[in-house]
Structure formats: C-alpha cells, structure tokens
mmCIF file of C-alpha atoms in Angstrom:
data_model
loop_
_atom_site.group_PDB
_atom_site.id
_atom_site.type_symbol
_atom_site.label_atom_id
_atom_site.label_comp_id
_atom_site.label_asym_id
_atom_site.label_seq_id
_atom_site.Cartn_x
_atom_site.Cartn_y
_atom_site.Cartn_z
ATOM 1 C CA UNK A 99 0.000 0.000 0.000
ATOM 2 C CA UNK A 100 2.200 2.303 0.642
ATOM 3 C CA UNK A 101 4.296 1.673 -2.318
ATOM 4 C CA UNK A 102 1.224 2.527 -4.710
ATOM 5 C CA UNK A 103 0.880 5.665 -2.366
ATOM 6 C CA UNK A 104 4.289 6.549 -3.160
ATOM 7 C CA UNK A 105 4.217 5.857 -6.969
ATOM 8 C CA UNK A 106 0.816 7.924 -6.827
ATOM 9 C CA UNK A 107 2.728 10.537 -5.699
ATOM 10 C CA UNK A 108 5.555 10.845 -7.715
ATOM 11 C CA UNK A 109 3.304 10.435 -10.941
ATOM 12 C CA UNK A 110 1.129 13.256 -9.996
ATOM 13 C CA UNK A 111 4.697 15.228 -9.311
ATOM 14 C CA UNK A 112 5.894 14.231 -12.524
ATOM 15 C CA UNK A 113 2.307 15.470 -14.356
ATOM 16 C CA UNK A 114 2.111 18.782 -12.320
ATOM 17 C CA UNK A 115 -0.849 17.539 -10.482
ATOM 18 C CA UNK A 116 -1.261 20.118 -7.204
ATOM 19 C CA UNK A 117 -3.842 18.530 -5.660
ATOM 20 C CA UNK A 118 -2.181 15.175 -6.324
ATOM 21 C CA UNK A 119 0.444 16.026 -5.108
ATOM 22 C CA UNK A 120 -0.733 17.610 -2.245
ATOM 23 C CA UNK A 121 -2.584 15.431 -0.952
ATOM 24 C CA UNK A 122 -0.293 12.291 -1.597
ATOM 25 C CA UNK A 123 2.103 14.715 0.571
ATOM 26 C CA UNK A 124 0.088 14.858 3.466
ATOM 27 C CA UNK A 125 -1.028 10.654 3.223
ATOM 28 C CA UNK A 126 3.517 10.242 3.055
ATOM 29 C CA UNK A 127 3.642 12.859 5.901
ATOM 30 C CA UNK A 128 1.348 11.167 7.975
ATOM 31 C CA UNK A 129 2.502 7.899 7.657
ATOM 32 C CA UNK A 130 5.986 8.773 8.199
ATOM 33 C CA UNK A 131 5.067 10.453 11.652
ATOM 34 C CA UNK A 132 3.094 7.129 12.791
ATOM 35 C CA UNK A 133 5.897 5.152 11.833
ATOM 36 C CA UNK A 134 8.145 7.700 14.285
ATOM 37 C CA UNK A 135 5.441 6.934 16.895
ATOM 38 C CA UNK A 136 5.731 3.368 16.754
ATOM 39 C CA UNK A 137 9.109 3.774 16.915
ATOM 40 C CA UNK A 138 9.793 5.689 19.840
ATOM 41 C CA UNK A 139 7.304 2.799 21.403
ATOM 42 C CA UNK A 140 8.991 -0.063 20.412
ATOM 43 C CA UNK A 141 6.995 -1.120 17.234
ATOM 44 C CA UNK A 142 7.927 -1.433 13.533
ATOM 45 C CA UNK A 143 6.853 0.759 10.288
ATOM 46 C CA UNK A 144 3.429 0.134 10.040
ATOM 47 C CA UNK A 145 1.582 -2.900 8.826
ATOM 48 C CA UNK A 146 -0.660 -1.992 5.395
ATOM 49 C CA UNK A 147 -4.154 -2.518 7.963
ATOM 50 C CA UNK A 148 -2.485 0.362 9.613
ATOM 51 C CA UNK A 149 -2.067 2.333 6.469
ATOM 52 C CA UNK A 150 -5.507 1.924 5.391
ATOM 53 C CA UNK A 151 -6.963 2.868 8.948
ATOM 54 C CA UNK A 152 -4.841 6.183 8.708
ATOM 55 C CA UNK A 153 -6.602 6.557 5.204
ATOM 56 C CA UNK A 154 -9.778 6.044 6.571
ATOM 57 C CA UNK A 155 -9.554 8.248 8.995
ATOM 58 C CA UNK A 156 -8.328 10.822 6.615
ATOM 59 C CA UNK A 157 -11.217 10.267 4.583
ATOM 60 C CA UNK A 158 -13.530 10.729 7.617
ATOM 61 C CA UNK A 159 -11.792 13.895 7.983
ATOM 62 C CA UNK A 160 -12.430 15.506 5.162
ATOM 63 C CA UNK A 161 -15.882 14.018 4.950
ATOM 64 C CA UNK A 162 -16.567 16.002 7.705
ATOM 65 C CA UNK A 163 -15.502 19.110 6.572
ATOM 66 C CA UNK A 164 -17.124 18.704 3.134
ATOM 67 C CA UNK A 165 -20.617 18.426 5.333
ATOM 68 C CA UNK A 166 -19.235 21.701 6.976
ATOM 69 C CA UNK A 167 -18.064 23.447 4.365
ATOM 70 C CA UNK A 168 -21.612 22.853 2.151
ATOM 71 C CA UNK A 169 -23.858 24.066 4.933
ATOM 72 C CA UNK A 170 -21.969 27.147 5.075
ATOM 73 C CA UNK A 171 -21.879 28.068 1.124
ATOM 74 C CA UNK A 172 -18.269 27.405 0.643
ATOM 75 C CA UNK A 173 -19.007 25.422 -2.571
ATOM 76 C CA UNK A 174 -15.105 26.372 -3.697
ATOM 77 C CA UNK A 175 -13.878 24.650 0.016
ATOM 78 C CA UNK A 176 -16.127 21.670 -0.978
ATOM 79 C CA UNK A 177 -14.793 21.277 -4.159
ATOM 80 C CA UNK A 178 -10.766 20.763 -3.136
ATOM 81 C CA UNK A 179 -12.444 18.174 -0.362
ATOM 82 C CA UNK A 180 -14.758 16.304 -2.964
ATOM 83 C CA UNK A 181 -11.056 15.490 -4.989
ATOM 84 C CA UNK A 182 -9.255 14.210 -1.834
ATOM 85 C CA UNK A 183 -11.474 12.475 -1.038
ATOM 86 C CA UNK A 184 -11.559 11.089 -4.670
ATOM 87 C CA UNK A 185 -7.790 10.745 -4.772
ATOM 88 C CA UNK A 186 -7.835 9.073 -1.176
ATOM 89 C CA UNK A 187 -10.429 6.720 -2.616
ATOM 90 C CA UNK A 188 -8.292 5.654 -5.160
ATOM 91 C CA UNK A 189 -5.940 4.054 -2.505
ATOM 92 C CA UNK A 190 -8.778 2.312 -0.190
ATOM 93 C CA UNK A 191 -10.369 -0.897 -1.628
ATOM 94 C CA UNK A 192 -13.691 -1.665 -3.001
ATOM 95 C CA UNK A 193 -16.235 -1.465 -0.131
ATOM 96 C CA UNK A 194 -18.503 -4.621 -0.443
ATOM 97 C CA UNK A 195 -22.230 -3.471 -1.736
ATOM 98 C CA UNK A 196 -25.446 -4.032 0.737
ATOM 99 C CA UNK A 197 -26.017 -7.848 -0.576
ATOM 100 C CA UNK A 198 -22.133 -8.690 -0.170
ATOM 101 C CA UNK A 199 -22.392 -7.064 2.991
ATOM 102 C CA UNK A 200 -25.329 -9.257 4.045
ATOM 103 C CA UNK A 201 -23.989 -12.137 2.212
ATOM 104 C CA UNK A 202 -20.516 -11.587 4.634
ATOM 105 C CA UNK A 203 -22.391 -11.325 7.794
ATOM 106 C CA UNK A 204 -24.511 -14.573 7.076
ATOM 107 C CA UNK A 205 -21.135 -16.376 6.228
ATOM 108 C CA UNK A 206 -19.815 -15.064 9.349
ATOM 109 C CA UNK A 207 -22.436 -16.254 11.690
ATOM 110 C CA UNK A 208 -22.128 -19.367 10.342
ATOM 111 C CA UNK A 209 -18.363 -19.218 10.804
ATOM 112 C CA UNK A 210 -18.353 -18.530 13.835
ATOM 113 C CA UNK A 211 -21.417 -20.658 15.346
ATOM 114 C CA UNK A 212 -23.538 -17.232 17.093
ATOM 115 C CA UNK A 213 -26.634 -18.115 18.139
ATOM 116 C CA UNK A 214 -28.023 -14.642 19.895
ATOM 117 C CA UNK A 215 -27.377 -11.309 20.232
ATOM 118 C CA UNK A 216 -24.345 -11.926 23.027
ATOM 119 C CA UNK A 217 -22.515 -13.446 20.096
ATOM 120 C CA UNK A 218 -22.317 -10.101 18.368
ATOM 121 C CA UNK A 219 -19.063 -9.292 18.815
ATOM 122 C CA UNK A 220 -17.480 -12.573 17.750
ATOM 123 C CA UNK A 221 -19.316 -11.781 14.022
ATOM 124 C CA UNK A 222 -18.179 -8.501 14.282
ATOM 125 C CA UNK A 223 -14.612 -9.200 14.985
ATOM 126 C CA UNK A 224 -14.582 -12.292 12.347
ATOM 127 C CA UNK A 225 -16.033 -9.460 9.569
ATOM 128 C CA UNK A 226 -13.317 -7.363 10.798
ATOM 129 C CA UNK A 227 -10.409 -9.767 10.033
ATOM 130 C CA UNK A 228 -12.014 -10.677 6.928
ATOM 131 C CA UNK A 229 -12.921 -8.010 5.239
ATOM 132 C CA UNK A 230 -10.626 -4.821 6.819
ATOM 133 C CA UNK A 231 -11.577 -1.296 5.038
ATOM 134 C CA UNK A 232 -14.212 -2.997 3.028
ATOM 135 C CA UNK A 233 -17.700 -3.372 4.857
ATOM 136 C CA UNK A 234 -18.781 0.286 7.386
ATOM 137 C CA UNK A 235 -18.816 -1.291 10.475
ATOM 138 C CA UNK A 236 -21.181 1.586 12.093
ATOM 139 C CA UNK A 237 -23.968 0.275 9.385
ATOM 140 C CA UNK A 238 -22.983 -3.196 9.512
ATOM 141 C CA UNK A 239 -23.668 -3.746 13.284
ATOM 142 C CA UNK A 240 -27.141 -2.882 13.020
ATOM 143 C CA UNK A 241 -27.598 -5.414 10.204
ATOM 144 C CA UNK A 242 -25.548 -8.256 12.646
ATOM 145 C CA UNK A 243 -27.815 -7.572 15.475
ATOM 146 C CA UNK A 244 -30.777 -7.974 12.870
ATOM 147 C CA UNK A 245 -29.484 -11.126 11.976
ATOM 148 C CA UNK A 246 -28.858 -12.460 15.317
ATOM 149 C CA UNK A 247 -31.569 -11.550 16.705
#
C-alpha cells in the first residue's frame, strides 16, 4: 500500500498535479510520523491494515468538513475536499455493496457458530479480520444484530 501511495505521488509530481500532489504529501507525511510513533514505542513501520486505517480516517476527515463546508456556502472549500477524497479513494479498496455485505455477515455467523445477540461481537470481529476497510462497520452492526436476533 504504501508503495502505490508513493508511486501515486511521484506520478502526480511528474504530471504537475497540485492537488495530487498535495494530498499524496500529506497521506507520506502522515505515515511517516506514525511510523516515528511506533518507533519511539517499540513497534515497527506500520503494517498496510495500519495504512488503510490512517486513510480512513483521513477520509472521515475531510468528509466532515465537506458536510461543513456545504452548509456554510463554501461550494469552492467543498470542491478541493470532494477530490481528496476522490484521490484518497483511489488508494482504499472496493467497499462490499449491501447484498455482499449481508452475504458476509450470514457467512460469518455461520463461521463462527452465534446463536443470539451476546454473540455479536465474535461476528463482528470475524467481519473485521475478513474483510478490513471494506464493509462500514457503524452500518454493519445494526444489520448483525438484525441477523442475530
């Protein structure tokens, strides 16, 4: 993963892309300063689940100013977070679609014998390993406990 990131960002370097580039700057930056954190604790460079997390959250970031940035009229503030957002995307892999999702938490229950709602966290642990960065957990639990239950 973070190989791609760092071709990504010396393509868009090479093509003059400024948002590219920006923002492929700022995924580098960040990952270099976990890395330093691990470090100084005792840890490795970061695994590529940890990469994607970071991504993630970067996403969620930006979501959230996008939603901020719309209710206050700043269509051109919304516009630079709409492409990282895109360009972050392009980095994060495909998230499963509502009948994979449904089709991964039946598989999982199965998987993982739950009989009742006290079982919940076992399927949502077992979707966790097997699908990281792909299924929104926050949605997803509400369709485990509706299977479970």
């Amino acid at each position: 993963m973070r190989d791609a990131i760092s071709e990504g960002y010396k393509t868009a370097l090479k093509a003059g892309d400024k948002r590219r580039t920006a923002t492929l700057r700022a995924v580098n930056a960040a990952i270099k300063d976990k890395d330093i954190d691990a470090r100084g604790q005792g840890k490795g460079p970061l695994s590529d689940e940890d990469v994607l997390v970071l991504l993630q959250k970067m996403v969620k970031q930006r979501e959230e100013s996008l939603g901020i940035y719309e209710k206050a009229g700043r269509e051109d503030l919304a516009v630079v977070e709409r492409e990282e957002i895109a360009i972050l995307g392009e980095f994060l892999p495909r998230g499963l679609s509502d009948a994979e999702v449904d089709e991964a938490i039946r598989a999982a229950i199965a998987k993982t014998g739950a009989a009742g709602a006290k079982d919940m966290g076992k399927v949502i642990a077992a979707l966790k390993a097997e699908y990281p960065g792909r299924i929104d957990f926050g949605k997803a639990s509400g369709r485990v406990k509706a299977a479970l239950g």
